[in-house]
C-alpha cells in the first residue's frame, strides 16, 4: 500500500504539527491488524488477540502456547531456549485495552486509520505497539537460526486494565514455569520526553508504590464519615518524609530536565533532612510518604461501606499501615475487609547489567540523551507480579512520544506517530539481540 503525503508544520512543538509521510511497511501492517482486534476490557476478548499473535509466530516456525485463563481470555507464551541457564529476558505486554466511545474520537477507535502520519486507535500506545515491537524482536532472534546464549520469552497477557486477576496474577500463580530462567523483563511504564521532535529524557520505570484496597463496613454512616476524617491527613502527608535510594536517583536524574522544581530536586537530600518538602509538586511529594485515600460512601446490600486505598512505599511490607487503618476502623465499631493486597515489591536495580545495556542502546539510538530511572506513585503495571519473584522488570517506551500523544492514553484520539514507532521496532530488536547473544 502506498503512503499518503502530508505537509510539515514548522512548529514541531505543537499539537498542529504534522510530520512527513512514512511508507506503509509490514511492521505497520501488523500493528494495524492488531489494533483492529477489539480487546476492550471488559469483557477483554483477548483470546482472539492471542490467536492473532500466535498466527504470526507459527508462520515463522514458532509453536507458541495459548493459555486460557477464563472463558474468552487467554495469554500467549513462546520461548527460545538459550545455551545456558539464567539471565533470560522476558518481553511482556498486555493485550486488553480501555473502553473507547466512538462519539468522542476523530476517527473510529478500532479501525486503525492512518491520517497525518499517525495511526489512530485504541491500543496504539497502550500497549499494542510495544507488543508488536516485542513480537518482531522475538521473531528476529528465532529467524537467525543461531541459538542465543540466554533464554528469550515472549508473553502477551490479558486483563491488565482491570486488575490482572484473569491475567498476569492468575498466570504466574498457575503457570510459574513461564518465568523459568527469566532474570530481566521489559514491560510498559517508562517515558520518552520529546520536545520539538527530539527525545531529551528517557525514564526507565523501576517500580511503583504498593497498593492495598479495602472497605470499611458499618450500618452507621456517621462512623464511616468519622473514619474518613481520621484518615484525611494521610491523603497529603506533610511530616517525616522518607527518601528511598531509587527515588533519590530518579529525582536527581530528572532535575536538569525540569524548568520548574529543578532546584528542589537537586537539593532533595536537604529538603528531606529538613522535613519540609512542601515546595515539591504532589506527584513527587507522594513518593516520599505512605498515602491513604478514601472514596465516597456506598451501599452493599444492607450495609454501608467506605472505600479505602493505601499506597505504601515499596521498601517494606504494608502490614504496619494496614494495621493502623484497621485500628481506626475498629475504634468506630466498623469492620475492615481487604479486597486486594500487594506484597512488598522491591524496586528494580539500576546497576544491573541489563539496565546498563538498555541505557547504552537508548543513547546509541536517540543520541546523547539523559537516561534515568522512573518511580511512579499510583500507576500500576503487571511488573508488580514480577519483582517479588526476583525479576528486575523495567518499564520502557522504545520510541519517542510527545505530550500531545500522551493525552490520548485511556482517553479519546489515542495515536502513534508511524516513523517513531518504527524507531521503537529497531530499538527493541537491537536491545534484545545484544542481550540474548552476549557471552
One Martini backbone bead per residue (centre of mass of N, CA, C, O) as a GRO file, in nm:
protein
  439
    1UNK     BB    1   0.096   0.036   0.022
    2UNK     BB    2   0.067   0.356  -0.007
    3UNK     BB    3   0.157   0.669   0.080
    4UNK     BB    4   0.076   0.957   0.228
    5UNK     BB    5   0.074   1.302   0.187
    6UNK     BB    6   0.226   1.556   0.396
    7UNK     BB    7   0.273   1.824   0.573
    8UNK     BB    8   0.496   2.058   0.731
    9UNK     BB    9   0.536   2.194   1.021
   10UNK     BB   10   0.741   2.414   1.198
   11UNK     BB   11   0.582   2.335   1.466
   12UNK     BB   12   0.683   2.060   1.659
   13UNK     BB   13   0.549   2.197   1.941
   14UNK     BB   14   0.260   2.099   1.825
   15UNK     BB   15  -0.068   1.979   1.771
   16UNK     BB   16  -0.036   2.075   1.449
   17UNK     BB   17   0.172   1.885   1.382
   18UNK     BB   18   0.294   1.741   1.063
   19UNK     BB   19   0.451   1.492   0.953
   20UNK     BB   20   0.597   1.308   0.750
   21UNK     BB   21   0.582   1.052   0.554
   22UNK     BB   22   0.516   0.692   0.580
   23UNK     BB   23   0.566   0.400   0.482
   24UNK     BB   24   0.403   0.104   0.440
   25UNK     BB   25   0.476  -0.154   0.649
   26UNK     BB   26   0.474  -0.456   0.798
   27UNK     BB   27   0.482  -0.336   1.086
   28UNK     BB   28   0.227  -0.161   1.043
   29UNK     BB   29   0.028  -0.386   0.961
   30UNK     BB   30   0.034  -0.541   1.225
   31UNK     BB   31  -0.070  -0.315   1.404
   32UNK     BB   32  -0.334  -0.265   1.258
   33UNK     BB   33  -0.452  -0.550   1.302
   34UNK     BB   34  -0.437  -0.544   1.612
   35UNK     BB   35  -0.616  -0.292   1.668
   36UNK     BB   36  -0.876  -0.423   1.524
   37UNK     BB   37  -0.883  -0.581   1.783
   38UNK     BB   38  -1.130  -0.598   2.019
   39UNK     BB   39  -1.005  -0.554   2.371
   40UNK     BB   40  -1.212  -0.460   2.553
   41UNK     BB   41  -1.209  -0.373   2.911
   42UNK     BB   42  -1.472  -0.492   2.914
   43UNK     BB   43  -1.422  -0.834   2.839
   44UNK     BB   44  -1.160  -0.845   2.613
   45UNK     BB   45  -1.103  -1.087   2.401
   46UNK     BB   46  -0.794  -1.209   2.396
   47UNK     BB   47  -0.805  -1.468   2.230
   48UNK     BB   48  -0.797  -1.334   1.951
   49UNK     BB   49  -0.518  -1.201   1.993
   50UNK     BB   50  -0.357  -1.459   2.050
   51UNK     BB   51  -0.414  -1.587   1.770
   52UNK     BB   52  -0.282  -1.368   1.606
   53UNK     BB   53   0.006  -1.393   1.723
   54UNK     BB   54   0.035  -1.698   1.671
   55UNK     BB   55   0.029  -1.677   1.364
   56UNK     BB   56   0.304  -1.530   1.336
   57UNK     BB   57   0.472  -1.749   1.473
   58UNK     BB   58   0.395  -1.993   1.294
   59UNK     BB   59   0.490  -1.869   1.021
   60UNK     BB   60   0.802  -1.890   1.141
   61UNK     BB   61   0.803  -2.176   1.336
   62UNK     BB   62   0.651  -2.122   1.591
   63UNK     BB   63   0.528  -2.283   1.902
   64UNK     BB   64   0.288  -2.175   2.079
   65UNK     BB   65   0.102  -2.090   2.382
   66UNK     BB   66  -0.231  -2.115   2.479
   67UNK     BB   67  -0.362  -1.963   2.783
   68UNK     BB   68  -0.639  -2.014   2.958
   69UNK     BB   69  -0.800  -1.806   3.219
   70UNK     BB   70  -1.080  -1.771   3.071
   71UNK     BB   71  -1.349  -1.705   2.916
   72UNK     BB   72  -1.202  -1.553   2.633
   73UNK     BB   73  -0.921  -1.587   2.786
   74UNK     BB   74  -0.565  -1.511   2.723
   75UNK     BB   75  -0.241  -1.634   2.683
   76UNK     BB   76   0.090  -1.586   2.536
   77UNK     BB   77   0.352  -1.838   2.476
   78UNK     BB   78   0.714  -1.807   2.421
   79UNK     BB   79   1.031  -1.989   2.349
   80UNK     BB   80   1.391  -1.941   2.358
   81UNK     BB   81   1.657  -2.132   2.400
   82UNK     BB   82   1.946  -2.132   2.562
   83UNK     BB   83   2.265  -2.244   2.648
   84UNK     BB   84   2.204  -2.105   2.925
   85UNK     BB   85   2.132  -2.043   3.246
   86UNK     BB   86   1.993  -1.766   3.299
   87UNK     BB   87   1.927  -1.430   3.224
   88UNK     BB   88   1.663  -1.401   3.109
   89UNK     BB   89   1.420  -1.265   2.871
   90UNK     BB   90   1.125  -1.066   2.904
   91UNK     BB   91   0.846  -1.009   2.682
   92UNK     BB   92   0.587  -0.788   2.794
   93UNK     BB   93   0.225  -0.773   2.735
   94UNK     BB   94  -0.090  -0.627   2.687
   95UNK     BB   95  -0.408  -0.679   2.511
   96UNK     BB   96  -0.576  -0.493   2.655
   97UNK     BB   97  -0.828  -0.229   2.667
   98UNK     BB   98  -0.980   0.053   2.684
   99UNK     BB   99  -1.244   0.218   2.654
  100UNK     BB  100  -1.431   0.348   2.353
  101UNK     BB  101  -1.592   0.635   2.233
  102UNK     BB  102  -1.665   0.718   1.914
  103UNK     BB  103  -1.789   1.009   1.965
  104UNK     BB  104  -1.490   1.120   2.076
  105UNK     BB  105  -1.365   1.064   1.798
  106UNK     BB  106  -1.206   1.132   1.494
  107UNK     BB  107  -1.168   0.818   1.482
  108UNK     BB  108  -1.211   0.506   1.481
  109UNK     BB  109  -1.079   0.300   1.740
  110UNK     BB  110  -1.091   0.008   1.537
  111UNK     BB  111  -0.943   0.101   1.238
  112UNK     BB  112  -0.656   0.219   1.208
  113UNK     BB  113  -0.611   0.495   1.099
  114UNK     BB  114  -0.422   0.688   0.853
  115UNK     BB  115  -0.327   1.009   0.974
  116UNK     BB  116  -0.082   1.228   0.977
  117UNK     BB  117   0.126   0.991   1.038
  118UNK     BB  118  -0.101   0.840   1.200
  119UNK     BB  119  -0.221   0.604   1.429
  120UNK     BB  120  -0.560   0.545   1.503
  121UNK     BB  121  -0.613   0.395   1.827
  122UNK     BB  122  -0.679   0.157   2.041
  123UNK     BB  123  -0.345   0.068   2.156
  124UNK     BB  124  -0.110   0.222   2.015
  125UNK     BB  125   0.024   0.276   2.310
  126UNK     BB  126  -0.186   0.091   2.495
  127UNK     BB  127   0.035  -0.174   2.407
  128UNK     BB  128   0.061  -0.284   2.102
  129UNK     BB  129   0.323  -0.161   1.994
  130UNK     BB  130   0.510  -0.298   2.196
  131UNK     BB  131   0.422  -0.585   2.128
  132UNK     BB  132   0.534  -0.577   1.837
  133UNK     BB  133   0.823  -0.521   1.909
  134UNK     BB  134   0.855  -0.788   2.059
  135UNK     BB  135   0.777  -0.983   1.835
  136UNK     BB  136   1.001  -0.896   1.628
  137UNK     BB  137   1.240  -0.963   1.811
  138UNK     BB  138   1.180  -1.259   1.849
  139UNK     BB  139   1.181  -1.334   1.542
  140UNK     BB  140   1.472  -1.248   1.484
  141UNK     BB  141   1.603  -1.462   1.660
  142UNK     BB  142   1.475  -1.712   1.532
  143UNK     BB  143   1.565  -1.654   1.224
  144UNK     BB  144   1.879  -1.681   1.268
  145UNK     BB  145   1.953  -1.984   1.378
  146UNK     BB  146   2.080  -1.881   1.651
  147UNK     BB  147   2.167  -1.969   1.947
  148UNK     BB  148   2.134  -1.835   2.232
  149UNK     BB  149   2.256  -1.777   2.548
  150UNK     BB  150   1.965  -1.684   2.622
  151UNK     BB  151   1.663  -1.663   2.714
  152UNK     BB  152   1.347  -1.611   2.531
  153UNK     BB  153   1.040  -1.434   2.614
  154UNK     BB  154   0.701  -1.441   2.509
  155UNK     BB  155   0.432  -1.223   2.651
  156UNK     BB  156   0.073  -1.229   2.650
  157UNK     BB  157  -0.178  -1.051   2.834
  158UNK     BB  158  -0.453  -1.018   3.029
  159UNK     BB  159  -0.633  -0.782   3.235
  160UNK     BB  160  -0.471  -0.519   3.319
  161UNK     BB  161  -0.701  -0.288   3.327
  162UNK     BB  162  -0.862  -0.481   3.573
  163UNK     BB  163  -0.607  -0.617   3.770
  164UNK     BB  164  -0.515  -0.931   3.665
  165UNK     BB  165  -0.683  -1.188   3.756
  166UNK     BB  166  -0.697  -1.293   3.434
  167UNK     BB  167  -0.380  -1.271   3.424
  168UNK     BB  168  -0.086  -1.247   3.566
  169UNK     BB  169  -0.177  -1.353   3.835
  170UNK     BB  170  -0.284  -1.625   3.737
  171UNK     BB  171  -0.042  -1.723   3.570
  172UNK     BB  172   0.185  -1.721   3.800
  173UNK     BB  173   0.025  -1.920   3.984
  174UNK     BB  174  -0.031  -2.161   3.753
  175UNK     BB  175   0.244  -2.072   3.554
  176UNK     BB  176   0.559  -2.038   3.658
  177UNK     BB  177   0.724  -2.159   3.411
  178UNK     BB  178   0.731  -1.897   3.227
  179UNK     BB  179   0.978  -1.786   3.435
  180UNK     BB  180   1.196  -1.955   3.363
  181UNK     BB  181   1.517  -1.808   3.362
  182UNK     BB  182   1.420  -1.529   3.450
  183UNK     BB  183   1.566  -1.191   3.518
  184UNK     BB  184   1.436  -1.009   3.288
  185UNK     BB  185   1.218  -0.720   3.197
  186UNK     BB  186   0.985  -0.600   2.956
  187UNK     BB  187   0.769  -0.311   2.980
  188UNK     BB  188   0.571  -0.092   3.084
  189UNK     BB  189   0.613   0.275   3.214
  190UNK     BB  190   0.768   0.464   3.061
  191UNK     BB  191   0.962   0.743   2.921
  192UNK     BB  192   0.963   0.993   2.637
  193UNK     BB  193   1.088   1.293   2.623
  194UNK     BB  194   0.946   1.529   2.380
  195UNK     BB  195   1.104   1.800   2.197
  196UNK     BB  196   1.080   1.903   1.891
  197UNK     BB  197   1.128   1.584   1.805
  198UNK     BB  198   1.315   1.538   2.066
  199UNK     BB  199   1.489   1.344   2.274
  200UNK     BB  200   1.572   1.426   2.637
  201UNK     BB  201   1.424   1.180   2.801
  202UNK     BB  202   1.472   0.860   2.970
  203UNK     BB  203   1.240   0.663   3.150
  204UNK     BB  204   1.291   0.391   3.372
  205UNK     BB  205   1.090   0.175   3.512
  206UNK     BB  206   1.136   0.039   3.867
  207UNK     BB  207   0.859   0.132   4.018
  208UNK     BB  208   0.616   0.111   4.285
  209UNK     BB  209   0.379   0.133   4.479
  210UNK     BB  210   0.182  -0.016   4.727
  211UNK     BB  211  -0.125  -0.187   4.696
  212UNK     BB  212  -0.428  -0.126   4.891
  213UNK     BB  213  -0.759  -0.257   4.919
  214UNK     BB  214  -1.058  -0.138   5.092
  215UNK     BB  215  -1.324  -0.179   5.347
  216UNK     BB  216  -1.560  -0.007   5.538
  217UNK     BB  217  -1.807  -0.139   5.761
  218UNK     BB  218  -2.146   0.000   5.814
  219UNK     BB  219  -2.463   0.122   5.942
  220UNK     BB  220  -2.297   0.388   6.014
  221UNK     BB  221  -2.233   0.679   5.863
  222UNK     BB  222  -2.081   0.836   6.084
  223UNK     BB  223  -1.848   0.636   6.117
  224UNK     BB  224  -1.738   0.666   5.826
  225UNK     BB  225  -1.687   0.971   5.841
  226UNK     BB  226  -1.479   0.956   6.074
  227UNK     BB  227  -1.275   0.782   5.927
  228UNK     BB  228  -1.220   0.979   5.696
  229UNK     BB  229  -1.114   1.207   5.877
  230UNK     BB  230  -0.881   1.044   6.014
  231UNK     BB  231  -0.740   0.990   5.713
  232UNK     BB  232  -0.688   1.267   5.574
  233UNK     BB  233  -0.379   1.331   5.640
  234UNK     BB  234  -0.283   1.090   5.436
  235UNK     BB  235  -0.335   1.226   5.152
  236UNK     BB  236  -0.117   1.475   5.254
  237UNK     BB  237   0.160   1.458   5.375
  238UNK     BB  238   0.420   1.648   5.581
  239UNK     BB  239   0.569   1.436   5.757
  240UNK     BB  240   0.827   1.222   5.749
  241UNK     BB  241   1.010   1.175   5.515
  242UNK     BB  242   1.111   0.923   5.262
  243UNK     BB  243   1.425   0.840   5.095
  244UNK     BB  244   1.477   0.647   4.847
  245UNK     BB  245   1.725   0.560   4.642
  246UNK     BB  246   1.551   0.543   4.378
  247UNK     BB  247   1.417   0.820   4.414
  248UNK     BB  248   1.667   0.990   4.427
  249UNK     BB  249   1.770   0.915   4.142
  250UNK     BB  250   1.527   1.024   3.995
  251UNK     BB  251   1.538   1.320   4.080
  252UNK     BB  252   1.832   1.376   3.981
  253UNK     BB  253   1.785   1.292   3.677
  254UNK     BB  254   1.546   1.524   3.623
  255UNK     BB  255   1.641   1.809   3.711
  256UNK     BB  256   1.765   1.921   3.431
  257UNK     BB  257   1.456   1.877   3.292
  258UNK     BB  258   1.354   2.110   3.492
  259UNK     BB  259   1.239   2.421   3.524
  260UNK     BB  260   1.066   2.331   3.743
  261UNK     BB  261   1.207   2.211   4.045
  262UNK     BB  262   1.518   2.173   4.008
  263UNK     BB  263   1.629   2.271   4.280
  264UNK     BB  264   1.475   2.076   4.463
  265UNK     BB  265   1.585   1.811   4.334
  266UNK     BB  266   1.890   1.866   4.385
  267UNK     BB  267   1.793   1.919   4.712
  268UNK     BB  268   1.652   1.665   4.844
  269UNK     BB  269   1.817   1.598   5.096
  270UNK     BB  270   1.762   1.864   5.245
  271UNK     BB  271   1.455   1.859   5.247
  272UNK     BB  272   1.428   1.595   5.405
  273UNK     BB  273   1.600   1.672   5.651
  274UNK     BB  274   1.401   1.924   5.714
  275UNK     BB  275   1.092   1.824   5.648
  276UNK     BB  276   1.048   2.017   5.375
  277UNK     BB  277   0.830   1.934   5.080
  278UNK     BB  278   0.613   2.156   4.984
  279UNK     BB  279   0.757   2.254   4.704
  280UNK     BB  280   0.659   2.008   4.587
  281UNK     BB  281   0.492   1.827   4.393
  282UNK     BB  282   0.269   1.582   4.437
  283UNK     BB  283   0.400   1.354   4.261
  284UNK     BB  284   0.666   1.368   4.430
  285UNK     BB  285   0.578   1.372   4.730
  286UNK     BB  286   0.436   1.083   4.733
  287UNK     BB  287   0.728   0.931   4.723
  288UNK     BB  288   0.770   1.003   5.058
  289UNK     BB  289   0.493   0.848   5.123
  290UNK     BB  290   0.233   0.733   5.283
  291UNK     BB  291  -0.092   0.676   5.128
  292UNK     BB  292  -0.442   0.779   5.192
  293UNK     BB  293  -0.762   0.696   5.059
  294UNK     BB  294  -1.099   0.807   5.020
  295UNK     BB  295  -1.423   0.754   4.937
  296UNK     BB  296  -1.735   0.701   4.869
  297UNK     BB  297  -2.018   0.624   5.003
  298UNK     BB  298  -2.171   0.306   5.005
  299UNK     BB  299  -2.370   0.018   4.896
  300UNK     BB  300  -2.407  -0.326   5.040
  301UNK     BB  301  -2.697  -0.381   5.049
  302UNK     BB  302  -2.740  -0.324   5.400
  303UNK     BB  303  -2.450  -0.196   5.375
  304UNK     BB  304  -2.204   0.023   5.443
  305UNK     BB  305  -1.925   0.187   5.263
  306UNK     BB  306  -1.561   0.256   5.267
  307UNK     BB  307  -1.324   0.340   5.061
  308UNK     BB  308  -0.976   0.213   5.061
  309UNK     BB  309  -0.652   0.357   4.977
  310UNK     BB  310  -0.318   0.211   4.974
  311UNK     BB  311   0.010   0.374   4.956
  312UNK     BB  312   0.318   0.223   4.979
  313UNK     BB  313   0.629   0.191   5.022
  314UNK     BB  314   0.868  -0.043   4.861
  315UNK     BB  315   1.048  -0.123   5.149
  316UNK     BB  316   0.780  -0.258   5.273
  317UNK     BB  317   0.548  -0.388   5.450
  318UNK     BB  318   0.203  -0.285   5.470
  319UNK     BB  319   0.099  -0.384   5.755
  320UNK     BB  320   0.128  -0.134   5.940
  321UNK     BB  321  -0.082   0.044   5.792
  322UNK     BB  322  -0.318  -0.152   5.797
  323UNK     BB  323  -0.336  -0.173   6.106
  324UNK     BB  324  -0.393   0.124   6.157
  325UNK     BB  325  -0.656   0.136   5.999
  326UNK     BB  326  -0.801  -0.088   6.156
  327UNK     BB  327  -0.810   0.064   6.428
  328UNK     BB  328  -0.985   0.298   6.330
  329UNK     BB  329  -1.224   0.130   6.242
  330UNK     BB  330  -1.277  -0.018   6.517
  331UNK     BB  331  -1.325   0.244   6.693
  332UNK     BB  332  -1.619   0.269   6.521
  333UNK     BB  333  -1.745  -0.030   6.489
  334UNK     BB  334  -1.607  -0.135   6.245
  335UNK     BB  335  -1.518  -0.308   5.942
  336UNK     BB  336  -1.247  -0.473   5.766
  337UNK     BB  337  -1.185  -0.530   5.411
  338UNK     BB  338  -0.975  -0.698   5.196
  339UNK     BB  339  -0.932  -0.697   4.849
  340UNK     BB  340  -0.622  -0.593   4.805
  341UNK     BB  341  -0.272  -0.726   4.830
  342UNK     BB  342   0.040  -0.635   4.805
  343UNK     BB  343   0.348  -0.706   4.809
  344UNK     BB  344   0.651  -0.666   4.857
  345UNK     BB  345   0.821  -0.431   4.619
  346UNK     BB  346   1.097  -0.400   4.475
  347UNK     BB  347   1.321  -0.231   4.321
  348UNK     BB  348   1.478  -0.207   4.046
  349UNK     BB  349   1.783  -0.218   3.917
  350UNK     BB  350   2.048   0.030   3.817
  351UNK     BB  351   2.312  -0.197   3.819
  352UNK     BB  352   2.248  -0.378   3.604
  353UNK     BB  353   2.339  -0.511   3.307
  354UNK     BB  354   2.069  -0.451   3.159
  355UNK     BB  355   2.041  -0.152   3.226
  356UNK     BB  356   2.303  -0.069   3.086
  357UNK     BB  357   2.226  -0.172   2.807
  358UNK     BB  358   1.975   0.000   2.773
  359UNK     BB  359   2.116   0.275   2.795
  360UNK     BB  360   2.304   0.239   2.551
  361UNK     BB  361   2.089   0.199   2.332
  362UNK     BB  362   1.948   0.467   2.366
  363UNK     BB  363   2.195   0.647   2.292
  364UNK     BB  364   2.245   0.529   2.009
  365UNK     BB  365   1.950   0.614   1.898
  366UNK     BB  366   1.904   0.923   2.053
  367UNK     BB  367   2.160   1.002   2.176
  368UNK     BB  368   2.261   1.245   2.417
  369UNK     BB  369   2.074   1.128   2.654
  370UNK     BB  370   1.893   1.114   2.930
  371UNK     BB  371   1.918   0.845   3.170
  372UNK     BB  372   1.662   0.708   3.392
  373UNK     BB  373   1.469   0.665   3.646
  374UNK     BB  374   1.129   0.546   3.740
  375UNK     BB  375   0.886   0.649   3.984
  376UNK     BB  376   0.561   0.549   4.079
  377UNK     BB  377   0.262   0.600   4.265
  378UNK     BB  378  -0.034   0.488   4.108
  379UNK     BB  379   0.074   0.332   3.879
  380UNK     BB  380   0.004   0.012   3.733
  381UNK     BB  381   0.170  -0.295   3.663
  382UNK     BB  382   0.274  -0.624   3.594
  383UNK     BB  383   0.551  -0.592   3.745
  384UNK     BB  384   0.437  -0.655   4.037
  385UNK     BB  385   0.467  -0.981   3.974
  386UNK     BB  386   0.787  -0.995   3.929
  387UNK     BB  387   0.962  -0.869   4.160
  388UNK     BB  388   0.892  -1.081   4.393
  389UNK     BB  389   1.044  -1.307   4.188
  390UNK     BB  390   1.336  -1.171   4.110
  391UNK     BB  391   1.257  -0.960   3.882
  392UNK     BB  392   1.383  -0.728   3.667
  393UNK     BB  393   1.170  -0.465   3.586
  394UNK     BB  394   1.116  -0.264   3.281
  395UNK     BB  395   0.996   0.039   3.187
  396UNK     BB  396   0.960   0.082   2.819
  397UNK     BB  397   0.983   0.336   2.576
  398UNK     BB  398   1.108   0.286   2.239
  399UNK     BB  399   0.972   0.567   2.165
  400UNK     BB  400   0.864   0.851   2.076
  401UNK     BB  401   0.664   1.088   2.284
  402UNK     BB  402   0.440   1.325   2.298
  403UNK     BB  403   0.226   1.508   2.478
  404UNK     BB  404  -0.025   1.483   2.286
  405UNK     BB  405  -0.029   1.173   2.281
  406UNK     BB  406  -0.063   1.115   2.589
  407UNK     BB  407  -0.370   1.224   2.596
  408UNK     BB  408  -0.484   0.933   2.472
  409UNK     BB  409  -0.450   0.779   2.720
  410UNK     BB  410  -0.758   0.653   2.807
  411UNK     BB  411  -0.857   0.824   2.566
  412UNK     BB  412  -0.906   1.015   2.316
  413UNK     BB  413  -0.707   0.988   2.038
  414UNK     BB  414  -0.528   0.761   2.007
  415UNK     BB  415  -0.171   0.769   1.905
  416UNK     BB  416   0.086   0.707   1.646
  417UNK     BB  417   0.390   0.764   1.521
  418UNK     BB  418   0.533   0.589   1.267
  419UNK     BB  419   0.838   0.658   1.270
  420UNK     BB  420   0.865   0.609   1.575
  421UNK     BB  421   0.776   0.320   1.586
  422UNK     BB  422   1.011   0.214   1.407
  423UNK     BB  423   1.225   0.287   1.608
  424UNK     BB  424   1.126   0.084   1.825
  425UNK     BB  425   1.176  -0.172   1.669
  426UNK     BB  426   1.489  -0.133   1.659
  427UNK     BB  427   1.550  -0.107   1.959
  428UNK     BB  428   1.440  -0.383   2.058
  429UNK     BB  429   1.603  -0.560   1.870
  430UNK     BB  430   1.882  -0.470   1.962
  431UNK     BB  431   1.858  -0.530   2.262
  432UNK     BB  432   1.783  -0.829   2.247
  433UNK     BB  433   2.025  -0.935   2.084
  434UNK     BB  434   2.250  -0.836   2.273
  435UNK     BB  435   2.162  -0.998   2.521
  436UNK     BB  436   2.120  -1.304   2.418
  437UNK     BB  437   2.426  -1.306   2.273
  438UNK     BB  438   2.584  -1.252   2.508
  439UNK     BB  439   2.877  -1.381   2.687
   0.00000   0.00000   0.00000
